[in-house]
Amino acid sequence: GLTSRLQNVFSKLRGKGKVSEEDVTEAMREVRLALLEADVNFKVVKEFVAKVKEKAIGKDVMDSFTPGMVIIDIVNKELTDLMGGSQSKLAKSSKPPTVIMMAGLQGAGKTTTTGKLAKLLQKQNSRPLLIAADIYRPAAIKQLQVLGEQINVPVFSLGDQTSPVEIAKQGLQHAKDNQHDYVIIDTAGRLHVDAELMEELKQIHSETNPDEVLLVVDAMTGQDAVNVAESFNQQLELTGVVLTKLDGDTRGGAALSVKAVTGCPIKFAALGEKIDALEPFHPERMASRILGMGDMLSLIEKAQSNIDTEKAKEMERKMRNAEFTFEDFLEQMDQVKKLGPIDQLMDMIPGMGKMKQTKDLKVDEKQMGRIEAIVHSMTTHEKQQPDIINHNRRKRIAAGSGTSVAEVNRLIKQFDEMRRVMKQFSDMMGGPKGGKNKA
Ligand code: GDP
Ligand code: MG
């Protein structure tokens, strides 16, 4: 996929004292191919690569970090920009109800998204009303009603014998009469963009004067999704896009091109069929996701301004060579403490956020004290080679540090895991695979 291709590109930049023009050119050639293969619009790719290249050439490599990181940082920022820079929020009318009209091809996920969006709004203490204005697709009305029931949101319907325009109009009146603050109109789609569909949508538009016209597009369709967005936008003046099916095996092309091609921001991302699988779209998070980085980039930024570079260099070398010990761990903890709340930092490290959820790994300042106590109770030899700590010694360490054997076990296990993650990460960032580092 795109993520692993990009990671490959960056790891090739390892071991360079300075990012030379040729390095950048070569890397960008590969980034270009990776993006094209991910079905990103050709023009978008061209501009993107040119921008990154311009920024990357001649830039000095930071003291303690690899050139790969510098370029990833640039690529990340440009990816974020490409997708709109910052989060684009849903409009809110000063004269409620705020009217949201859904549009899109059949099967894109309009009806499902209508339900999900209602749920999101409901969580913010709003009282949405859903309007069933798809009278063509068999069972479309029923589908919306089932969703409405599931989340306890009313659905306005006049069956399938009244025109969608009339349904929308009466539904809006109903919302006003019943103090609903949001109205979401679920409309019909076709298998492809056609004149009749557009005409109906335009009429609904002029009748209800929506604050938001959200185009729902299936991210799995890549370039096609962008073409669909372009043609809808020419006729309807979209205010935003909802990308659905991002949970599937999408190549990323739609997410990366849609804003650049149509000028329309992506407002929401749907990541599954379930009713709560909709989230506001954050360009910076999506960029990190594409790069497979978690929030590693913010961590790098923080580290660059706070960490003793000489020490960091040494740590980096140790991590790469799997020489990282509990002694280093203690020292690292001191450094890390300077960066801010440890819990937040853990979330930023790839793999760690997940570990925290699944393994009940909670780290706070108080617990750091306990961890330090455990490490201090180890012998020098044990700190350097935790593998040798047997059950008896674990009991002694627990007693010595005023903790429990379970805690000691957990720490040693987590330490192993951390070493593994660090190793993986540094390999990915371009550390020498296996052999010793020359630096
Ligand atoms: P509509 O024709 O545009 O109203 O599309 P629907 O809302 O009926 O959705 C079409 C199909 O796509 C349904 O089977 C949905 O469950 C599915 N779907 C919608 N959104 C998502 C999503 O984000 N992820 C996945 N995996 N499936 C989705
Ligand atoms: Mg539908």
Tab-separated table of N, CA, C and O in Angstrom, residues 349-417:
chain	number	residue	atom	x	y	z
A	349	ILE	N	3.556	7.705	20.079
A	349	ILE	CA	4.508	6.741	19.540
A	349	ILE	C	3.759	5.622	18.825
A	349	ILE	O	2.821	5.058	19.374
A	350	PRO	N	4.157	5.318	17.587
A	350	PRO	CA	3.431	4.292	16.848
A	350	PRO	C	3.439	2.992	17.635
A	350	PRO	O	4.471	2.568	18.128
A	351	GLY	N	2.286	2.385	17.739
A	351	GLY	CA	2.232	1.111	18.455
A	351	GLY	C	1.929	1.285	19.931
A	351	GLY	O	1.262	0.467	20.534
A	352	MET	N	2.408	2.382	20.508
A	352	MET	CA	2.239	2.577	21.948
A	352	MET	C	0.796	2.882	22.314
A	352	MET	O	0.285	2.379	23.304
A	353	GLY	N	0.156	3.718	21.517
A	353	GLY	CA	-1.229	4.075	21.795
A	353	GLY	C	-2.070	2.822	21.863
A	353	GLY	O	-2.890	2.644	22.758
A	354	LYS	N	-1.831	1.941	20.922
A	354	LYS	CA	-2.583	0.705	20.830
A	354	LYS	C	-2.242	-0.199	22.023
A	354	LYS	O	-3.106	-0.798	22.631
A	355	MET	N	-0.962	-0.245	22.338
A	355	MET	CA	-0.527	-1.058	23.459
A	355	MET	C	-1.226	-0.620	24.733
A	355	MET	O	-1.609	-1.430	25.556
A	356	LYS	N	-1.365	0.687	24.843
A	356	LYS	CA	-1.960	1.244	26.040
A	356	LYS	C	-3.408	0.783	26.193
A	356	LYS	O	-3.850	0.462	27.276
A	357	GLN	N	-4.106	0.739	25.036
A	357	GLN	CA	-5.509	0.316	25.082
A	357	GLN	C	-5.624	-1.168	25.392
A	357	GLN	O	-6.390	-1.581	26.231
A	358	THR	N	-4.839	-1.962	24.682
A	358	THR	CA	-5.043	-3.397	24.780
A	358	THR	C	-4.364	-3.992	26.005
A	358	THR	O	-4.789	-4.998	26.515
A	359	LYS	N	-3.312	-3.364	26.484
A	359	LYS	CA	-2.579	-3.996	27.566
A	359	LYS	C	-2.716	-3.256	28.875
A	359	LYS	O	-1.992	-3.507	29.815
A	360	ASP	N	-3.659	-2.314	28.888
A	360	ASP	CA	-3.928	-1.638	30.128
A	360	ASP	C	-2.663	-0.978	30.674
A	360	ASP	O	-2.371	-1.040	31.866
A	361	LEU	N	-1.903	-0.426	29.790
A	361	LEU	CA	-0.664	0.222	30.186
A	361	LEU	C	-0.956	1.680	30.517
A	361	LEU	O	-1.200	2.480	29.647
A	362	LYS	N	-0.955	1.962	31.802
A	362	LYS	CA	-1.227	3.339	32.193
A	362	LYS	C	0.047	3.940	32.751
A	362	LYS	O	0.666	3.388	33.640
A	363	VAL	N	0.428	5.072	32.213
A	363	VAL	CA	1.620	5.700	32.740
A	363	VAL	C	1.288	7.117	33.171
A	363	VAL	O	0.823	7.920	32.383
A	364	ASP	N	1.493	7.409	34.418
A	364	ASP	CA	1.398	8.803	34.832
A	364	ASP	C	2.638	9.130	35.661
A	364	ASP	O	3.488	8.269	35.899
A	365	GLU	N	2.737	10.356	36.108
A	365	GLU	CA	3.949	10.794	36.795
A	365	GLU	C	4.203	9.947	38.046
A	365	GLU	O	5.322	9.572	38.360
A	366	LYS	N	3.103	9.631	38.759
A	366	LYS	CA	3.239	8.869	39.987
A	366	LYS	C	3.790	7.478	39.670
A	366	LYS	O	4.662	6.949	40.350
A	367	GLN	N	3.249	6.933	38.596
A	367	GLN	CA	3.679	5.601	38.234
A	367	GLN	C	5.120	5.600	37.739
A	367	GLN	O	5.852	4.637	37.900
A	368	MET	N	5.518	6.708	37.157
A	368	MET	CA	6.909	6.812	36.740
A	368	MET	C	7.822	6.683	37.934
A	368	MET	O	8.894	6.072	37.859
A	369	GLY	N	7.386	7.226	39.068
A	369	GLY	CA	8.156	7.105	40.295
A	369	GLY	C	8.322	5.643	40.692
A	369	GLY	O	9.414	5.213	41.071
A	370	ARG	N	7.246	4.893	40.560
A	370	ARG	CA	7.299	3.466	40.915
A	370	ARG	C	8.222	2.715	39.956
A	370	ARG	O	8.988	1.851	40.382
A	371	ILE	N	8.117	3.061	38.698
A	371	ILE	CA	8.981	2.413	37.702
A	371	ILE	C	10.445	2.695	38.025
A	371	ILE	O	11.289	1.796	38.018
A	372	GLU	N	10.716	3.950	38.363
A	372	GLU	CA	12.094	4.308	38.718
A	372	GLU	C	12.578	3.512	39.926
A	372	GLU	O	13.700	3.020	39.953
A	373	ALA	N	11.683	3.370	40.884
A	373	ALA	CA	12.047	2.613	42.088
A	373	ALA	C	12.391	1.174	41.731
A	373	ALA	O	13.373	0.617	42.235
A	374	ILE	N	11.605	0.586	40.857
A	374	ILE	CA	11.878	-0.800	40.447
A	374	ILE	C	13.245	-0.892	39.781
A	374	ILE	O	14.070	-1.746	40.131
A	375	VAL	N	13.493	0.010	38.844
A	375	VAL	CA	14.770	-0.052	38.121
A	375	VAL	C	15.942	0.162	39.080
A	375	VAL	O	16.963	-0.522	38.997
A	376	HIS	N	15.769	1.091	40.024
A	376	HIS	CA	16.847	1.344	40.984
A	376	HIS	C	17.139	0.124	41.860
A	376	HIS	O	18.240	-0.024	42.379
A	377	SER	N	16.145	-0.738	42.024
A	377	SER	CA	16.352	-1.931	42.855
A	377	SER	C	17.041	-3.062	42.099
A	377	SER	O	17.313	-4.114	42.674
A	378	MET	N	17.291	-2.848	40.829
A	378	MET	CA	18.002	-3.878	40.067
A	378	MET	C	19.500	-3.684	40.238
A	378	MET	O	19.964	-2.575	40.476
A	379	THR	N	20.241	-4.767	40.063
A	379	THR	CA	21.693	-4.625	40.046
A	379	THR	C	22.104	-4.057	38.691
A	379	THR	O	21.314	-4.073	37.746
A	380	THR	N	23.331	-3.550	38.630
A	380	THR	CA	23.815	-2.976	37.379
A	380	THR	C	23.717	-3.997	36.248
A	380	THR	O	23.270	-3.686	35.145
A	381	HIS	N	24.106	-5.196	36.583
A	381	HIS	CA	24.070	-6.258	35.586
A	381	HIS	C	22.640	-6.507	35.080
A	381	HIS	O	22.387	-6.668	33.899
A	382	GLU	N	21.710	-6.484	36.024
A	382	GLU	CA	20.305	-6.709	35.666
A	382	GLU	C	19.747	-5.584	34.805
A	382	GLU	O	18.956	-5.814	33.895
A	383	LYS	N	20.192	-4.369	35.125
A	383	LYS	CA	19.722	-3.231	34.333
A	383	LYS	C	20.160	-3.368	32.885
A	383	LYS	O	19.486	-2.950	31.961
A	384	GLN	N	21.357	-3.935	32.757
A	384	GLN	CA	21.888	-4.060	31.406
A	384	GLN	C	21.335	-5.274	30.673
A	384	GLN	O	21.238	-5.282	29.457
A	385	GLN	N	21.006	-6.289	31.441
A	385	GLN	CA	20.508	-7.517	30.821
A	385	GLN	C	19.287	-8.046	31.546
A	385	GLN	O	19.386	-9.020	32.295
A	386	PRO	N	18.158	-7.408	31.341
A	386	PRO	CA	16.953	-7.774	32.099
A	386	PRO	C	16.557	-9.244	31.915
A	386	PRO	O	15.847	-9.801	32.757
A	387	ASP	N	17.033	-9.872	30.866
A	387	ASP	CA	16.687	-11.278	30.617
A	387	ASP	C	17.122	-12.198	31.754
A	387	ASP	O	16.561	-13.269	31.950
A	388	ILE	N	18.151	-11.770	32.478
A	388	ILE	CA	18.679	-12.667	33.514
A	388	ILE	C	17.905	-12.601	34.828
A	388	ILE	O	18.194	-13.358	35.750
A	389	ILE	N	16.913	-11.712	34.906
A	389	ILE	CA	16.219	-11.551	36.187
A	389	ILE	C	15.224	-12.695	36.390
A	389	ILE	O	14.199	-12.756	35.727
A	390	ASN	N	15.531	-13.582	37.311
A	390	ASN	CA	14.652	-14.730	37.544
A	390	ASN	C	13.574	-14.414	38.588
A	390	ASN	O	13.495	-13.300	39.100
A	391	HIS	N	12.781	-15.413	38.874
A	391	HIS	CA	11.634	-15.166	39.749
A	391	HIS	C	12.048	-14.680	41.141
A	391	HIS	O	11.451	-13.751	41.695
A	392	ASN	N	13.073	-15.341	41.699
A	392	ASN	CA	13.549	-14.941	43.010
A	392	ASN	C	13.980	-13.490	43.049
A	392	ASN	O	13.647	-12.727	43.955
A	393	ARG	N	14.735	-13.098	42.026
A	393	ARG	CA	15.222	-11.721	41.956
A	393	ARG	C	14.043	-10.750	41.777
A	393	ARG	O	14.064	-9.650	42.326
A	394	ARG	N	13.050	-11.176	41.037
A	394	ARG	CA	11.883	-10.314	40.844
A	394	ARG	C	11.212	-10.044	42.184
A	394	ARG	O	10.752	-8.931	42.447
A	395	LYS	N	11.154	-11.089	43.018
A	395	LYS	CA	10.563	-10.928	44.350
A	395	LYS	C	11.362	-9.923	45.170
A	395	LYS	O	10.807	-9.047	45.837
A	396	ARG	N	12.705	-10.066	45.091
A	396	ARG	CA	13.578	-9.148	45.840
A	396	ARG	C	13.421	-7.718	45.338
A	396	ARG	O	13.387	-6.777	46.125
A	397	ILE	N	13.369	-7.590	44.040
A	397	ILE	CA	13.236	-6.249	43.459
A	397	ILE	C	11.918	-5.604	43.881
A	397	ILE	O	11.862	-4.424	44.235
A	398	ALA	N	10.858	-6.417	43.869
A	398	ALA	CA	9.548	-5.917	44.292
A	398	ALA	C	9.617	-5.437	45.739
A	398	ALA	O	9.165	-4.339	46.072
A	399	ALA	N	10.222	-6.261	46.598
A	399	ALA	CA	10.330	-5.909	48.014
A	399	ALA	C	11.168	-4.645	48.172
A	399	ALA	O	10.807	-3.718	48.895
A	400	GLY	N	12.292	-4.606	47.431
A	400	GLY	CA	13.207	-3.476	47.540
A	400	GLY	C	12.597	-2.163	47.070
A	400	GLY	O	12.958	-1.097	47.549
A	401	SER	N	11.686	-2.253	46.151
A	401	SER	CA	11.143	-1.021	45.590
A	401	SER	C	9.768	-0.690	46.157
A	401	SER	O	9.151	0.307	45.771
A	402	GLY	N	9.282	-1.554	47.039
A	402	GLY	CA	7.961	-1.326	47.617
A	402	GLY	C	6.856	-1.495	46.594
A	402	GLY	O	5.833	-0.820	46.642
A	403	THR	N	7.081	-2.378	45.635
A	403	THR	CA	6.045	-2.656	44.640
A	403	THR	C	5.695	-4.137	44.712
A	403	THR	O	6.060	-4.801	45.670
A	404	SER	N	5.008	-4.638	43.684
A	404	SER	CA	4.651	-6.058	43.708
A	404	SER	C	5.373	-6.802	42.585
A	404	SER	O	5.853	-6.191	41.638
A	405	VAL	N	5.428	-8.128	42.727
A	405	VAL	CA	6.065	-8.939	41.688
A	405	VAL	C	5.346	-8.723	40.352
A	405	VAL	O	5.972	-8.650	39.298
A	406	ALA	N	4.022	-8.613	40.441
A	406	ALA	CA	3.236	-8.400	39.210
A	406	ALA	C	3.692	-7.135	38.498
A	406	ALA	O	3.852	-7.110	37.274
A	407	GLU	N	3.940	-6.092	39.277
A	407	GLU	CA	4.384	-4.830	38.685
A	407	GLU	C	5.763	-4.969	38.036
A	407	GLU	O	6.017	-4.432	36.966
A	408	VAL	N	6.623	-5.678	38.743
A	408	VAL	CA	7.974	-5.896	38.210
A	408	VAL	C	7.887	-6.691	36.907
A	408	VAL	O	8.495	-6.330	35.899
A	409	ASN	N	7.073	-7.756	36.935
A	409	ASN	CA	6.893	-8.555	35.730
A	409	ASN	C	6.397	-7.706	34.575
A	409	ASN	O	6.866	-7.807	33.450
A	410	ARG	N	5.413	-6.888	34.903
A	410	ARG	CA	4.803	-6.076	33.854
A	410	ARG	C	5.832	-5.124	33.243
A	410	ARG	O	5.938	-4.980	32.039
A	411	LEU	N	6.608	-4.488	34.111
A	411	LEU	CA	7.598	-3.537	33.609
A	411	LEU	C	8.609	-4.225	32.691
A	411	LEU	O	8.943	-3.711	31.625
A	412	ILE	N	9.080	-5.379	33.116
A	412	ILE	CA	10.080	-6.079	32.307
A	412	ILE	C	9.489	-6.469	30.954
A	412	ILE	O	10.113	-6.320	29.908
A	413	LYS	N	8.240	-6.892	31.014
A	413	LYS	CA	7.577	-7.271	29.769
A	413	LYS	C	7.401	-6.053	28.852
A	413	LYS	O	7.665	-6.097	27.650
A	414	GLN	N	6.971	-4.954	29.460
A	414	GLN	CA	6.769	-3.740	28.678
A	414	GLN	C	8.085	-3.230	28.098
A	414	GLN	O	8.132	-2.714	26.988
A	415	PHE	N	9.117	-3.379	28.892
A	415	PHE	CA	10.428	-2.933	28.431
A	415	PHE	C	10.844	-3.718	27.178
A	415	PHE	O	11.311	-3.145	26.195
A	416	ASP	N	10.650	-5.043	27.237
A	416	ASP	CA	10.947	-5.878	26.072
A	416	ASP	C	10.167	-5.417	24.859
A	416	ASP	O	10.698	-5.274	23.766
A	417	GLU	N	8.887	-5.185	25.118
A	417	GLU	CA	7.993	-4.773	24.033
A	417	GLU	C	8.443	-3.439	23.456
A	417	GLU	O	8.467	-3.230	22.252
